[in-house]
CSV table of C-alpha atoms in Angstrom, one decimal:
chain,number,residue,atom,x,y,z
I,1,MET,CA,11.7,10.3,-33.9
I,2,GLN,CA,15.0,11.3,-33.1
I,3,GLN,CA,17.2,8.7,-30.8
I,4,PRO,CA,18.6,10.2,-27.6
I,5,ARG,CA,22.2,10.3,-27.6
I,6,GLU,CA,24.4,8.1,-25.6
I,7,SER,CA,23.6,7.8,-21.9
I,8,GLN,CA,26.9,9.3,-20.8
I,9,GLU,CA,26.2,12.2,-22.7
I,10,ILE,CA,23.0,12.9,-21.3
I,11,PRO,CA,22.6,15.1,-18.2
I,12,PRO,CA,20.5,13.5,-15.9
I,13,GLY,CA,16.6,14.2,-16.3
I,14,CYS,CA,17.6,16.5,-19.0
I,15,PRO,CA,13.9,16.9,-20.7
I,16,ALA,CA,15.6,17.5,-24.4
I,17,HIS,CA,17.7,14.3,-24.3
I,18,GLY,CA,17.2,11.5,-21.9
I,19,ASN,CA,15.1,9.8,-19.1
I,20,VAL,CA,14.0,11.5,-15.9
I,21,GLN,CA,15.2,9.3,-12.9
I,22,MET,CA,12.4,8.3,-10.8
I,23,TYR,CA,14.1,6.9,-7.5
I,24,GLY,CA,16.5,8.0,-5.1
I,25,PRO,CA,16.9,10.6,-2.6
I,26,SER,CA,16.6,13.4,-4.9
I,27,PHE,CA,13.0,11.9,-6.2
I,28,GLY,CA,12.1,10.9,-2.9
I,29,ALA,CA,12.8,14.9,-1.6
I,30,ASP,CA,11.0,16.4,-4.0
I,31,PRO,CA,8.6,14.5,-6.3
I,32,ASP,CA,6.4,16.8,-7.3
I,33,SER,CA,9.3,19.0,-8.9
I,34,HIS,CA,9.8,15.7,-10.9
I,35,TYR,CA,6.0,15.4,-12.2
I,36,ALA,CA,6.6,19.2,-13.3
I,37,GLN,CA,9.5,18.3,-15.2
I,38,LEU,CA,8.1,15.1,-16.9
I,39,ARG,CA,5.1,17.5,-17.9
I,40,SER,CA,7.4,19.3,-20.2
I,41,PHE,CA,7.4,16.3,-22.3
I,42,GLY,CA,3.7,16.2,-23.0
I,43,LEU,CA,0.9,13.7,-21.9
I,44,SER,CA,3.7,11.3,-21.0
I,45,ALA,CA,7.5,10.9,-20.4
I,46,PRO,CA,10.4,8.5,-20.7
I,47,VAL,CA,11.5,7.5,-17.3
I,48,ASP,CA,14.1,5.3,-15.5
I,49,ILE,CA,11.6,3.6,-13.1
I,50,ALA,CA,14.8,1.8,-11.5
I,51,PRO,CA,18.4,1.6,-12.6
I,52,GLY,CA,18.3,0.1,-16.2
I,53,VAL,CA,14.7,-0.4,-16.4
I,54,GLN,CA,13.1,2.4,-19.1
I,55,ALA,CA,9.4,2.9,-18.9
I,56,GLU,CA,7.0,5.5,-20.1
I,57,LEU,CA,5.1,7.6,-17.5
I,58,VAL,CA,1.7,8.7,-18.4
I,59,THR,CA,1.2,12.0,-16.4
I,60,SER,CA,-2.0,13.4,-18.0
I,61,TYR,CA,-5.2,12.8,-16.3
I,62,ASP,CA,-7.0,12.6,-19.5
I,63,ALA,CA,-4.3,10.4,-20.7
I,64,ALA,CA,-4.3,8.0,-17.9
I,65,LEU,CA,-8.1,7.6,-18.2
I,66,TYR,CA,-7.6,6.3,-21.6
I,67,VAL,CA,-5.2,4.0,-21.1
I,68,LEU,CA,-6.7,2.6,-18.2
I,69,GLN,CA,-9.9,2.2,-19.9
I,70,ASN,CA,-8.7,0.7,-22.9
I,71,PRO,CA,-7.7,-3.1,-22.3
I,72,ALA,CA,-7.7,-3.9,-26.0
I,73,SER,CA,-5.2,-1.7,-26.9
I,74,PHE,CA,-3.0,-1.6,-23.5
I,75,VAL,CA,-2.7,-5.4,-21.7
I,76,ARG,CA,-1.4,-5.8,-18.3
I,77,ASP,CA,0.4,-9.3,-19.2
I,78,SER,CA,4.3,-8.5,-18.3
I,79,ARG,CA,5.2,-11.5,-20.0
I,80,ARG,CA,5.0,-9.2,-23.3
I,81,TRP,CA,7.9,-6.9,-21.8
I,82,ASN,CA,10.6,-6.2,-24.7
I,83,ALA,CA,13.2,-5.4,-22.4
I,84,LEU,CA,12.6,-8.6,-20.0
I,85,SER,CA,12.1,-11.0,-22.9
I,86,GLU,CA,15.3,-9.7,-24.3
I,87,GLY,CA,17.3,-10.0,-21.0
I,88,ARG,CA,17.8,-5.9,-20.9
I,89,VAL,CA,16.3,-6.1,-17.2
I,90,PRO,CA,18.8,-6.7,-14.3
I,91,ALA,CA,18.2,-10.0,-12.6
I,92,ASP,CA,18.2,-8.2,-9.2
I,93,SER,CA,16.1,-5.0,-10.4
I,94,PRO,CA,13.6,-3.6,-7.8
I,95,ALA,CA,11.3,-3.2,-10.7
I,96,LEU,CA,10.7,-6.9,-11.3
I,97,PRO,CA,8.8,-7.6,-8.0
I,98,MET,CA,6.8,-4.8,-8.7
I,99,MET,CA,6.1,-5.6,-12.7
I,100,GLY,CA,7.3,-9.3,-13.0
I,101,TYR,CA,4.3,-11.3,-13.8
I,102,ARG,CA,2.1,-13.5,-11.3
I,103,PRO,CA,-1.0,-15.5,-11.8
I,104,ASN,CA,-3.2,-13.3,-10.6
I,105,ALA,CA,-6.2,-10.9,-11.5
I,106,LEU,CA,-3.5,-7.7,-11.6
I,107,PHE,CA,-1.5,-9.2,-14.5
I,108,SER,CA,-4.1,-11.1,-16.4
I,109,ASP,CA,-6.4,-10.0,-19.2
I,110,GLY,CA,-9.8,-10.8,-21.1
I,111,ALA,CA,-11.4,-14.0,-19.8
I,112,ALA,CA,-8.6,-14.7,-17.5
I,113,HIS,CA,-8.8,-11.6,-15.8
I,114,ALA,CA,-12.6,-11.6,-15.6
I,115,ARG,CA,-12.6,-15.0,-13.8
I,116,LEU,CA,-10.1,-14.2,-11.2
I,117,ARG,CA,-11.4,-10.9,-10.7
I,118,ARG,CA,-14.8,-12.1,-10.1
I,119,ALA,CA,-13.7,-14.2,-7.5
I,120,VAL,CA,-11.9,-11.5,-5.7
I,121,THR,CA,-14.8,-9.2,-6.0
I,122,ASP,CA,-17.5,-11.5,-4.8
I,123,SER,CA,-15.4,-12.7,-2.1
I,124,LEU,CA,-14.7,-8.9,-0.7
I,125,ALA,CA,-18.4,-8.0,-1.2
I,126,THR,CA,-19.5,-10.6,1.4
I,127,VAL,CA,-17.0,-8.6,4.2
I,128,ASN,CA,-19.5,-6.9,6.4
I,129,GLU,CA,-19.3,-3.3,7.0
I,130,HIS,CA,-19.5,-3.1,10.6
I,131,GLN,CA,-17.8,-6.0,11.5
I,132,LEU,CA,-14.9,-4.2,9.3
I,133,ILE,CA,-15.1,-1.2,11.2
I,134,ARG,CA,-15.1,-3.2,14.3
I,135,GLN,CA,-12.2,-5.3,13.5
I,136,THR,CA,-10.2,-1.7,12.4
I,137,GLN,CA,-11.0,-0.4,16.0
I,138,GLN,CA,-9.8,-3.5,17.5
I,139,SER,CA,-6.7,-3.3,15.8
I,140,ALA,CA,-6.1,0.3,16.3
I,141,ASN,CA,-7.1,0.3,19.8
I,142,TYR,CA,-4.5,-2.7,20.5
I,143,LEU,CA,-1.6,-0.7,19.0
I,144,ILE,CA,-2.4,2.6,20.6
I,145,SER,CA,-2.3,0.6,24.1
I,146,GLN,CA,1.0,-0.5,23.2
I,147,PHE,CA,2.6,3.0,23.0
I,148,SER,CA,0.2,5.4,24.9
I,149,THR,CA,1.3,4.8,28.1
I,150,ASP,CA,4.9,5.7,27.0
I,151,ILE,CA,6.1,8.1,29.7
I,152,ARG,CA,7.5,10.4,27.6
I,153,GLY,CA,4.4,10.5,25.7
I,154,ARG,CA,5.8,10.2,22.4
I,155,ALA,CA,5.6,7.7,19.4
I,156,GLU,CA,6.6,6.8,16.1
I,157,LEU,CA,3.2,6.7,14.0
I,158,MET,CA,4.3,5.1,10.7
I,159,ALA,CA,6.2,2.0,12.4
I,160,GLU,CA,3.8,1.9,15.6
I,161,TYR,CA,0.5,2.1,14.2
I,162,ALA,CA,0.0,2.9,10.8
I,163,GLN,CA,2.1,0.2,9.3
I,164,PRO,CA,1.1,-2.5,11.5
I,165,LEU,CA,-2.6,-2.0,11.7
I,166,PRO,CA,-3.7,-3.1,8.0
I,167,LEU,CA,-1.5,-6.2,8.6
I,168,LEU,CA,-3.7,-7.2,11.8
I,169,VAL,CA,-7.3,-6.2,9.8
I,170,PHE,CA,-6.1,-8.7,6.7
I,171,SER,CA,-4.9,-11.3,9.1
I,172,ASP,CA,-8.0,-11.4,10.7
I,173,LEU,CA,-9.8,-11.1,7.2
I,174,PHE,CA,-8.3,-14.2,6.0
I,175,GLY,CA,-9.1,-16.2,9.0
I,176,CYS,CA,-5.5,-16.8,10.2
I,177,PRO,CA,-4.7,-18.9,13.2
I,178,PRO,CA,-1.9,-16.8,15.3
I,179,GLU,CA,1.2,-18.7,14.3
I,180,ILE,CA,0.1,-18.4,10.6
I,181,GLY,CA,-0.9,-14.7,11.0
I,182,ASP,CA,2.9,-14.1,12.3
I,183,ARG,CA,4.3,-15.5,9.3
I,184,VAL,CA,2.0,-13.9,7.1
I,185,ILE,CA,2.8,-10.5,8.4
I,186,ALA,CA,6.7,-11.2,8.9
I,187,GLY,CA,6.8,-12.2,5.0
I,188,ILE,CA,5.0,-9.3,3.4
I,189,SER,CA,6.9,-7.1,5.7
I,190,GLY,CA,9.8,-8.7,4.5
I,191,ILE,CA,8.8,-8.3,0.7
I,192,PHE,CA,8.5,-4.3,0.9
I,193,GLU,CA,11.3,-4.1,3.3
I,194,GLY,CA,13.6,-6.4,0.6
I,195,THR,CA,14.3,-8.9,3.4
I,196,PRO,CA,15.9,-12.2,1.9
I,197,GLY,CA,13.8,-15.2,1.9
I,198,ALA,CA,10.5,-13.2,2.6
I,199,ASP,CA,8.8,-14.4,-0.2
I,200,GLU,CA,9.2,-18.2,0.6
I,201,VAL,CA,8.0,-17.1,4.2
I,202,LEU,CA,4.9,-15.6,2.8
I,203,GLY,CA,4.3,-18.2,0.1
I,204,GLY,CA,4.8,-21.1,3.3
I,205,ALA,CA,2.2,-19.4,5.8
I,206,LEU,CA,-0.3,-18.6,2.8
I,207,THR,CA,-0.2,-22.5,1.8
I,208,GLU,CA,-0.3,-23.8,5.1
I,209,LEU,CA,-3.3,-21.3,5.7
I,210,ILE,CA,-5.1,-23.1,2.4
I,211,ALA,CA,-4.5,-26.2,3.4
I,212,LEU,CA,-6.1,-25.4,7.0
I,213,LYS,CA,-9.1,-24.1,5.4
I,214,ARG,CA,-9.3,-26.9,3.0
I,215,ARG,CA,-9.6,-29.0,5.9
I,216,ARG,CA,-12.0,-26.8,8.4
I,217,PRO,CA,-13.4,-24.1,6.2
I,218,THR,CA,-14.7,-20.9,8.2
I,219,ALA,CA,-16.8,-17.4,7.7
I,220,ASP,CA,-13.1,-15.6,6.4
I,221,LEU,CA,-12.3,-14.2,2.8
I,222,THR,CA,-9.8,-17.1,2.2
I,223,THR,CA,-12.6,-19.7,2.7
I,224,ARG,CA,-14.9,-17.6,0.7
I,225,LEU,CA,-12.2,-17.3,-2.2
I,226,MET,CA,-11.7,-21.3,-2.2
I,227,GLU,CA,-15.4,-21.9,-2.5
I,228,HIS,CA,-16.4,-19.4,-5.2
I,229,PRO,CA,-17.6,-20.9,-8.1
I,230,ALA,CA,-14.9,-19.8,-10.3
I,231,GLN,CA,-13.0,-23.1,-8.6
I,232,LEU,CA,-9.6,-21.4,-8.1
I,233,THR,CA,-7.0,-23.7,-7.9
I,234,ASP,CA,-5.2,-23.6,-4.4
I,235,GLU,CA,-2.3,-21.8,-6.4
I,236,GLU,CA,-4.8,-19.2,-7.7
I,237,VAL,CA,-6.0,-18.4,-4.0
I,238,LEU,CA,-2.5,-17.9,-3.0
I,239,HIS,CA,-1.5,-15.7,-5.6
I,240,GLN,CA,-5.1,-13.5,-5.1
I,241,LEU,CA,-4.3,-13.6,-1.3
I,242,VAL,CA,-0.6,-11.9,-2.2
I,243,THR,CA,-2.3,-9.6,-4.1
I,244,LEU,CA,-4.7,-8.3,-1.7
I,245,LEU,CA,-2.0,-8.0,0.9
I,246,SER,CA,0.7,-6.2,-1.3
I,247,GLY,CA,-2.0,-4.1,-2.6
I,248,GLY,CA,-3.8,-3.0,0.2
I,249,THR,CA,-1.7,-3.1,3.4
I,250,ALA,CA,1.6,-0.7,2.4
I,251,PRO,CA,-1.1,1.6,0.3
I,252,LEU,CA,-3.4,1.6,3.3
I,253,ALA,CA,-0.5,2.3,5.8
I,254,ALA,CA,0.6,5.4,3.6
I,255,ALA,CA,-3.1,6.5,3.3
I,256,ILE,CA,-3.5,6.5,7.2
I,257,GLY,CA,-0.2,8.1,7.9
I,258,THR,CA,-0.6,11.0,5.4
I,259,SER,CA,-4.4,11.4,6.4
I,260,SER,CA,-3.7,11.6,10.2
I,261,ALA,CA,-0.3,14.1,8.9
I,262,LEU,CA,-2.9,16.3,7.4
I,263,TYR,CA,-5.3,16.4,9.9
I,264,LEU,CA,-2.6,17.0,12.5
I,265,GLY,CA,-0.8,19.3,10.4
I,266,GLU,CA,-0.8,23.3,11.0
I,267,GLU,CA,-2.7,24.1,7.6
I,268,TRP,CA,-5.7,22.0,8.4
I,269,GLN,CA,-9.2,23.9,9.2
I,270,VAL,CA,-10.5,22.9,12.2
I,271,GLY,CA,-13.9,21.4,11.9
I,272,LEU,CA,-13.3,19.5,8.8
I,273,PRO,CA,-14.2,15.6,8.8
I,274,VAL,CA,-11.6,13.0,8.8
I,275,GLU,CA,-13.2,12.0,5.3
I,276,ASP,CA,-11.8,15.0,3.9
I,277,ALA,CA,-8.3,14.4,4.9
I,278,VAL,CA,-8.4,11.0,3.5
I,279,SER,CA,-9.8,12.1,0.4
I,280,GLN,CA,-7.2,15.0,0.0
I,281,THR,CA,-4.4,12.3,0.7
I,282,LEU,CA,-6.2,10.2,-2.5
I,283,TRP,CA,-6.2,13.6,-4.4
I,284,ASN,CA,-2.9,15.0,-3.9
I,285,TYR,CA,-0.7,12.4,-2.0
I,286,ALA,CA,-1.8,8.8,-3.8
I,287,PRO,CA,-0.6,6.0,-1.8
I,288,ILE,CA,0.2,4.1,-5.4
I,289,ALA,CA,2.1,7.3,-7.0
I,290,ASN,CA,3.5,5.5,-10.3
I,291,TYR,CA,2.3,2.1,-11.1
I,292,ALA,CA,0.0,-0.2,-13.2
I,293,ALA,CA,2.1,-1.2,-16.4
I,294,HIS,CA,0.5,-1.4,-19.4
I,295,TYR,CA,1.5,-3.2,-22.7
I,296,PRO,CA,0.7,-1.6,-25.9
I,297,THR,CA,-0.7,-4.4,-28.3
I,298,HIS,CA,0.4,-2.2,-31.0
I,299,ASP,CA,2.7,0.9,-31.7
I,300,PHE,CA,1.1,4.0,-30.9
I,301,GLU,CA,1.3,8.0,-30.3
I,302,LEU,CA,0.5,9.7,-27.5
I,303,GLY,CA,0.5,13.6,-27.5
I,304,GLY,CA,3.2,13.4,-29.9
I,305,ARG,CA,5.2,10.8,-28.6
I,306,VAL,CA,6.1,7.1,-30.1
I,307,ILE,CA,5.3,4.3,-28.0
I,308,ARG,CA,6.8,0.8,-29.3
I,309,ALA,CA,4.2,-2.2,-28.6
I,310,ASN,CA,5.1,-4.2,-25.9
I,311,ASP,CA,7.3,-1.5,-24.1
I,312,PRO,CA,5.9,-0.8,-20.6
I,313,VAL,CA,3.5,2.0,-20.1
I,314,LEU,CA,3.1,3.0,-16.2
I,315,ILE,CA,0.7,5.3,-14.9
I,316,SER,CA,1.5,8.3,-12.8
I,317,PHE,CA,-1.6,8.3,-10.4
I,318,ALA,CA,0.4,10.9,-8.5
I,319,ALA,CA,0.9,13.2,-11.7
I,320,ALA,CA,-2.5,12.7,-13.1
I,321,ASN,CA,-4.0,13.7,-10.0
I,322,THR,CA,-2.7,16.8,-9.8
I,323,ASP,CA,-2.6,17.6,-13.3
I,324,PRO,CA,-2.8,21.2,-13.9
I,325,LYS,CA,-5.3,21.1,-16.5
I,326,LEU,CA,-7.3,19.0,-13.9
I,327,THR,CA,-7.3,21.3,-10.8
I,328,GLU,CA,-8.5,24.1,-12.8
I,329,HIS,CA,-12.1,22.7,-12.4
I,330,ARG,CA,-11.6,19.9,-9.4
I,331,GLU,CA,-13.8,21.2,-7.3
I,332,GLN,CA,-16.5,20.2,-10.0
I,333,LEU,CA,-15.5,16.6,-9.9
I,334,SER,CA,-17.1,14.1,-7.7
I,335,ALA,CA,-14.6,13.4,-4.5
I,336,LYS,CA,-14.2,10.1,-6.0
I,337,ALA,CA,-13.1,11.2,-9.2
I,338,HIS,CA,-9.4,10.5,-8.2
I,339,LEU,CA,-7.1,7.7,-9.6
I,340,ALA,CA,-5.5,6.8,-6.7
I,341,PHE,CA,-7.8,3.5,-6.8
I,342,GLY,CA,-7.0,3.3,-10.5
I,343,ALA,CA,-9.7,3.3,-13.1
I,344,GLY,CA,-11.1,1.0,-15.7
I,345,PRO,CA,-11.4,-3.4,-15.3
I,346,HIS,CA,-8.4,-3.2,-13.4
I,347,ALA,CA,-9.5,-0.9,-10.8
I,348,CYS,CA,-9.0,-1.4,-7.2
I,349,PRO,CA,-11.8,-3.8,-5.9
I,350,ALA,CA,-11.5,-3.0,-2.3
I,351,LYS,CA,-11.5,0.8,-2.9
I,352,ASP,CA,-14.6,1.3,-0.4
I,353,PRO,CA,-13.2,-0.8,2.4
I,354,ALA,CA,-9.9,0.7,1.9
I,355,PHE,CA,-11.3,4.3,2.6
I,356,MET,CA,-13.4,2.9,5.4
I,357,ILE,CA,-10.3,1.5,7.4
I,358,ALA,CA,-8.1,4.9,6.4
I,359,VAL,CA,-11.0,6.8,8.2
I,360,THR,CA,-11.4,4.3,11.0
I,361,ALA,CA,-7.8,4.2,12.0
I,362,VAL,CA,-7.8,8.0,12.1
I,363,GLU,CA,-10.8,8.7,13.9
I,364,THR,CA,-9.7,6.2,16.5
I,365,LEU,CA,-6.4,7.7,17.0
I,366,LEU,CA,-8.0,11.1,17.7
I,367,ASN,CA,-10.5,9.8,20.0
I,368,GLN,CA,-8.0,7.7,22.2
I,369,LEU,CA,-5.5,10.3,21.9
I,370,PRO,CA,-7.7,13.3,21.9
I,371,ASP,CA,-4.4,15.8,22.3
I,372,VAL,CA,-2.0,14.1,19.8
I,373,GLU,CA,-0.3,16.3,17.8
I,374,MET,CA,2.9,16.2,15.4
I,375,ARG,CA,6.5,16.7,16.7
I,376,VAL,CA,7.5,18.7,13.6
I,377,PRO,CA,5.6,20.9,11.2
I,378,PHE,CA,3.9,18.7,7.9
I,379,LYS,CA,6.3,20.4,5.5
I,380,ALA,CA,9.1,19.1,7.4
I,381,LEU,CA,8.2,15.3,7.1
I,382,THR,CA,10.3,13.1,5.1
I,383,TRP,CA,8.9,10.8,2.2
I,384,ALA,CA,10.2,7.5,1.2
I,385,PRO,CA,12.3,7.8,-1.8
I,386,SER,CA,10.6,5.3,-4.1
I,387,PRO,CA,8.9,5.5,-7.2
I,388,TRP,CA,5.9,3.3,-6.6
I,389,SER,CA,4.5,4.9,-3.6
I,390,ARG,CA,4.3,7.9,-1.6
I,391,THR,CA,4.5,7.2,2.2
I,392,LEU,CA,5.9,9.0,5.1
I,393,VAL,CA,9.1,7.5,6.7
I,394,THR,CA,8.4,8.7,9.8
I,395,LEU,CA,5.4,10.7,11.8
I,396,PRO,CA,6.5,11.8,15.2
I,397,ILE,CA,3.7,12.5,17.3
I,398,ARG,CA,3.3,13.6,21.1
I,399,PHE,CA,0.1,13.2,23.6
I,400,THR,CA,-0.5,12.9,27.2
I,401,PRO,CA,0.5,9.5,28.5
I,402,ARG,CA,-2.2,7.5,29.2
I,403,ALA,CA,-2.2,6.1,33.2
I,404,VAL,CA,-0.2,2.5,33.2
I,405,PRO,CA,-2.5,-0.3,34.5
I,406,GLN,CA,-1.7,-1.7,37.6
I,407,GLY,CA,1.2,-4.3,37.7
I,408,ALA,CA,2.1,-3.3,34.6
I,409,GLU,CA,5.5,-1.5,33.1
I,410,PRO,CA,4.8,1.9,31.4
I,411,ALA,CA,6.3,1.8,27.7
I,412,GLY,CA,9.4,3.5,27.5
I,413,SER,CA,10.9,2.6,30.6
I,414,ASN,CA,13.7,0.0,30.6
I,415,ALA,CA,12.0,-3.0,31.8
I,416,GLY,CA,8.8,-2.2,29.3
I,417,GLN,CA,11.4,-1.9,26.5
I,418,ALA,CA,13.3,-5.2,27.4
I,419,GLN,CA,10.1,-7.2,27.9
I,420,GLN,CA,8.5,-5.9,24.4
I,421,GLN,CA,12.0,-6.9,22.9
I,422,THR,CA,11.6,-10.4,24.2
I,423,ALA,CA,8.2,-10.7,22.9
I,424,ALA,CA,9.0,-9.8,19.8
I,425,THR,CA,11.9,-12.3,19.4
I,426,SER,CA,10.4,-15.2,21.3
I,427,PRO,CA,8.5,-18.1,19.5
I,428,SER,CA,4.8,-18.4,19.6
I,429,ASN,CA,3.5,-20.7,22.7
I,430,ALA,CA,-0.5,-21.1,23.6
I,431,GLY,CA,-0.7,-17.9,26.3
I,432,PRO,CA,1.1,-15.2,28.2
I,433,SER,CA,4.2,-16.0,30.4
I,434,ARG,CA,4.6,-14.6,33.8
I,435,THR,CA,6.9,-12.7,35.7
I,436,ASN,CA,8.9,-13.9,39.2
I,437,ALA,CA,6.7,-11.6,41.0
I,438,GLY,CA,3.3,-12.9,39.1
I,439,VAL,CA,2.7,-10.1,37.0
I,440,PRO,CA,1.3,-11.3,33.3
I,441,SER,CA,4.1,-10.4,30.8
I,442,GLN,CA,4.2,-9.6,27.4
I,443,PRO,CA,2.6,-12.8,25.5
I,444,LYS,CA,5.2,-14.6,23.4
I,445,GLY,CA,5.2,-14.3,19.5
I,446,GLY,CA,4.7,-12.3,17.1
I,447,LEU,CA,2.4,-9.2,16.1
I,448,PHE,CA,-0.7,-11.2,15.4
I,449,SER,CA,-0.4,-13.7,18.2
I,450,ARG,CA,0.2,-10.8,20.8
I,451,PHE,CA,-3.1,-9.1,19.3
I,452,LEU,CA,-5.2,-12.0,19.9
I,453,ALA,CA,-3.6,-12.5,23.1
I,454,TRP,CA,-4.8,-8.9,23.9
I,455,THR,CA,-8.4,-9.5,22.7
I,456,ARG,CA,-8.7,-12.1,24.8
I,457,GLY,CA,-7.8,-10.4,27.9
I,458,GLU,CA,-4.3,-12.5,28.2
């Protein structure tokens, strides 16, 4: 196979000579054109998934299924990664947090994977469907209450609703007390935002949570993982919780935001259910766009391209779902035949709860703010320039403001903004503070503390 010329001679993204760059503003502005370009290579294509990090990206639906469903030939343990073991991956690469090995089900194979996955799936199976819907509705109602009295009748739905909602639901499912829940949310949010020290914040909070559940087990997901017959160590429990958080919260936020935008968009057919908007999001705007690194156990040929053993093969869920060869007969497929949740032994173990949370979040928004609409057309919305996810940067909405509760400051007023800022930066305490006039102010603490205080009517 002919080798590409030296990188300085290669026009960026030229199909005949070099890798396609899958990051930065150009990719974020128009990922679909990049996927169309990648298809000119065949079933897969050579890409730079981050500066200095090369991989083979599978863009064909059938080829993606082949890789995902053949764990004997394509393993997930990234300690096999050639470039990483040879020191060719930059130490500060943004690809490392996404592709580097962690002792969890996602990066395990064989018996080790089966043991960890069974603990996760069995624990998730104990989550009551009706309780999950109530938790999602309660979290949604709280967040809506925080911006719906804005005197301007405006909000930014990604930052104020879609992104924090899954964090509240998961903190509740994990059985976090207020202060630990605050740190869990701060830690996982910081990891996605690239905040220094966020890993340590999240690890410390989860370690404390596990120690608490050892002393006082309760009916929550953390306790169920710890009590599972697989007998996970505390470190293993921690890493499975991190996997659930990272694999559940950001993709769910993307799904909620995009589904809301589709439903409110100018091209949406009135009368179609919210479920259709979520399904369309999973098909056409896969929240996890390019991920699931596999490492071939031997050299192999895919559609005429030869790929070396232990070189990373990533799956483009976004490109596979929109494969032109698939779309010709997609109406004949099951609505769940998309690859947004993966496939094979590593498919998302929480796909049904995730779909339910997304649908409930959008329905609650529409029920609480019946005249909500977007302030810009769907086609004018901006997507994050990340290769890993397809998520909106912002989703500006408008609505008729709700009446302000007696004695409270309306959102959007100077006093209300100052009050919210104080609440966001103050340390946790047992309950709400009071203004000089005797009116309850926002309770102190982080997002989860404030949510729990709101549920108690404080």
